[in-house]
Each structure stands twice: as C-alpha cells, then as structure tokens.
C-alpha cells in the first residue's frame, strides 16, 4: 500500500489530472452522501484528535499561502467562472510560484501552532461531552 508521500509525489509528477465538470459533480454527490454516514463521522472525529504529519502541514501552509496571493491579486476570484479560475491559477502558478513557496515556509510555525490548538480544543470537547 502506498503511503501519503509516495501518493503525493505521484500527483506532483502528473500535475493533478484534469477532471470534467460532470465527473467533479459526481464526486461531490458521492462525498456528500459519504459524509453523512456514521463511520465517516467517526473517522473525522478521530482525525481531529491527531496532529497532522509535517508533509500534510506543508500542503496546508502552501494552500494558505496561495489563498493570500489570490486575495491580494485576484479579489474577485470567487466570482469567476470555472475557466476564469483555471486561467487565474495558471497565472498564479507561473508568476507567483516562488512567492507562494516563501510565504508557505514563513507561515509553517503558525500552522503548527494552529494545528496544536485544534487538537487541544478537540480533546477538551471530547472530555466535556
């Protein structure tokens, strides 16, 4: 079985395959149905009690850094249609890729602290319930 790092490196090599709108919609419907099941809710509750590994924290920091760039240079990103978002993402990747990497590296300690706080709150909520 592949571990997360192997899986993620494979995705990076393939550069996230494009999925059609209908396939994406099918996935959304499937996940919405799955999210309602008790086993999935239990899995989510357990995952909240664990600190993310550094690889996933790095990805989370990268997403937060990209969001900062999007908010700064593309304020109406959320209002764009699918094609507009794809074009904006291409511009962001080519023009601001290095900036995103630097910002992600800079906010890593903050992300770790937020993760610890999240786990702490989840554990308190579990003992209170």
Short mmCIF file of C-alpha atoms in Angstrom, two decimals:
data_model
loop_
_atom_site.label_atom_id
_atom_site.label_comp_id
_atom_site.label_asym_id
_atom_site.label_seq_id
_atom_site.Cartn_x
_atom_site.Cartn_y
_atom_site.Cartn_z
CA UNK A 1 0.00 0.00 0.00
CA UNK A 2 1.27 3.48 -0.88
CA UNK A 3 1.95 5.95 1.88
CA UNK A 4 1.00 9.60 1.63
CA UNK A 5 4.39 10.84 0.43
CA UNK A 6 4.51 8.33 -2.43
CA UNK A 7 0.96 9.17 -3.44
CA UNK A 8 1.56 12.92 -3.30
CA UNK A 9 4.81 12.70 -5.27
CA UNK A 10 2.96 10.75 -7.97
CA UNK A 11 0.36 13.51 -8.11
CA UNK A 12 3.05 16.18 -8.40
CA UNK A 13 4.61 14.31 -11.31
CA UNK A 14 1.26 14.07 -13.08
CA UNK A 15 0.36 17.69 -12.17
CA UNK A 16 -3.14 16.84 -10.94
CA UNK A 17 -5.09 15.35 -13.79
CA UNK A 18 -7.96 17.42 -15.13
CA UNK A 19 -11.43 16.20 -14.24
CA UNK A 20 -14.51 17.11 -16.24
CA UNK A 21 -17.33 19.09 -14.67
CA UNK A 22 -19.67 16.09 -14.68
CA UNK A 23 -17.06 13.85 -13.02
CA UNK A 24 -16.38 16.53 -10.42
CA UNK A 25 -20.13 16.82 -9.75
CA UNK A 26 -20.40 13.03 -9.34
CA UNK A 27 -17.54 13.11 -6.83
CA UNK A 28 -19.24 15.92 -4.90
CA UNK A 29 -22.52 13.98 -4.70
CA UNK A 30 -20.69 10.79 -3.62
CA UNK A 31 -18.73 12.63 -0.92
CA UNK A 32 -21.84 14.44 0.33
CA UNK A 33 -23.56 11.08 0.75
CA UNK A 34 -20.48 9.57 2.40
CA UNK A 35 -20.11 12.50 4.82
CA UNK A 36 -23.50 11.66 6.35
CA UNK A 37 -22.52 8.11 7.36
CA UNK A 38 -21.67 7.37 10.98
CA UNK A 39 -18.40 5.63 10.10
CA UNK A 40 -17.16 8.69 8.22
CA UNK A 41 -18.17 10.97 11.11
CA UNK A 42 -16.24 8.71 13.49
CA UNK A 43 -13.20 8.84 11.21
CA UNK A 44 -13.34 12.65 11.13
CA UNK A 45 -13.68 12.83 14.91
CA UNK A 46 -10.63 10.58 15.36
CA UNK A 47 -8.58 12.59 12.89
CA UNK A 48 -9.31 15.78 14.83
CA UNK A 49 -7.57 14.25 17.85
CA UNK A 50 -4.31 13.76 15.91
CA UNK A 51 -1.72 16.30 14.84
CA UNK A 52 -1.13 16.37 11.09
CA UNK A 53 2.21 14.99 9.88
CA UNK A 54 4.72 17.56 8.57
CA UNK A 55 4.04 16.68 4.91
CA UNK A 56 0.34 17.47 5.22
CA UNK A 57 1.07 20.58 7.28
CA UNK A 58 3.32 21.76 4.47
CA UNK A 59 0.49 21.28 1.98
CA UNK A 60 -1.89 23.15 4.27
CA UNK A 61 0.61 26.03 4.55
CA UNK A 62 1.01 26.05 0.76
CA UNK A 63 -2.76 26.33 0.30
CA UNK A 64 -2.95 29.17 2.83
CA UNK A 65 -0.10 30.98 1.06
CA UNK A 66 -1.83 30.59 -2.30
CA UNK A 67 -5.02 31.96 -0.76
CA UNK A 68 -3.11 35.06 0.44
CA UNK A 69 -1.84 35.67 -3.09
CA UNK A 70 -5.32 35.11 -4.52
CA UNK A 71 -6.86 37.57 -2.06
CA UNK A 72 -4.23 40.20 -2.88
CA UNK A 73 -4.06 39.98 -6.68
CA UNK A 74 -7.42 38.41 -7.61
CA UNK A 75 -10.00 39.86 -5.18
CA UNK A 76 -12.96 38.63 -7.27
CA UNK A 77 -11.55 35.09 -7.68
CA UNK A 78 -14.63 33.52 -6.07
CA UNK A 79 -16.92 35.22 -8.58
CA UNK A 80 -15.00 33.89 -11.60
CA UNK A 81 -16.40 31.03 -13.65
CA UNK A 82 -14.53 27.72 -13.94
CA UNK A 83 -12.45 28.82 -16.95
CA UNK A 84 -11.58 32.10 -15.27
CA UNK A 85 -10.35 30.28 -12.18
CA UNK A 86 -8.23 27.95 -14.32
CA UNK A 87 -6.63 30.94 -16.07
CA UNK A 88 -6.08 32.70 -12.74
CA UNK A 89 -4.50 29.55 -11.29
CA UNK A 90 -2.13 29.32 -14.26
CA UNK A 91 -1.08 32.95 -13.79
CA UNK A 92 -0.64 32.44 -10.05
CA UNK A 93 1.46 29.29 -10.57
CA UNK A 94 3.76 30.87 -13.14
CA UNK A 95 4.04 34.41 -11.78
CA UNK A 96 3.80 33.92 -8.01
CA UNK A 97 5.04 30.34 -7.50
CA UNK A 98 8.24 31.40 -5.73
CA UNK A 99 6.39 33.89 -3.55
CA UNK A 100 3.91 31.20 -2.52
CA UNK A 101 6.77 28.86 -1.57
CA UNK A 102 8.42 31.59 0.54
CA UNK A 103 5.17 32.53 2.27
CA UNK A 104 4.38 28.87 2.95
CA UNK A 105 7.81 28.39 4.55
CA UNK A 106 7.32 31.53 6.62
CA UNK A 107 3.88 30.57 7.98
CA UNK A 108 4.82 26.96 8.81
CA UNK A 109 5.36 27.66 12.57
CA UNK A 110 2.00 29.43 12.70
CA UNK A 111 0.32 26.46 11.02
CA UNK A 112 1.91 24.08 13.56
CA UNK A 113 0.62 26.22 16.43
CA UNK A 114 -2.87 26.30 14.92
CA UNK A 115 -2.78 22.53 14.50
CA UNK A 116 -1.79 22.02 18.14
CA UNK A 117 -4.58 24.37 19.21
CA UNK A 118 -7.08 22.46 17.05
CA UNK A 119 -6.11 19.14 18.66
CA UNK A 120 -6.22 20.67 22.13
CA UNK A 121 -9.75 22.01 21.57
CA UNK A 122 -10.91 18.68 20.13
CA UNK A 123 -9.57 16.80 23.16
CA UNK A 124 -11.25 19.26 25.55
CA UNK A 125 -14.53 18.92 23.66
CA UNK A 126 -14.25 15.12 23.87
CA UNK A 127 -13.70 15.14 27.65
CA UNK A 128 -16.56 17.63 28.17
CA UNK A 129 -19.02 15.56 26.15
#
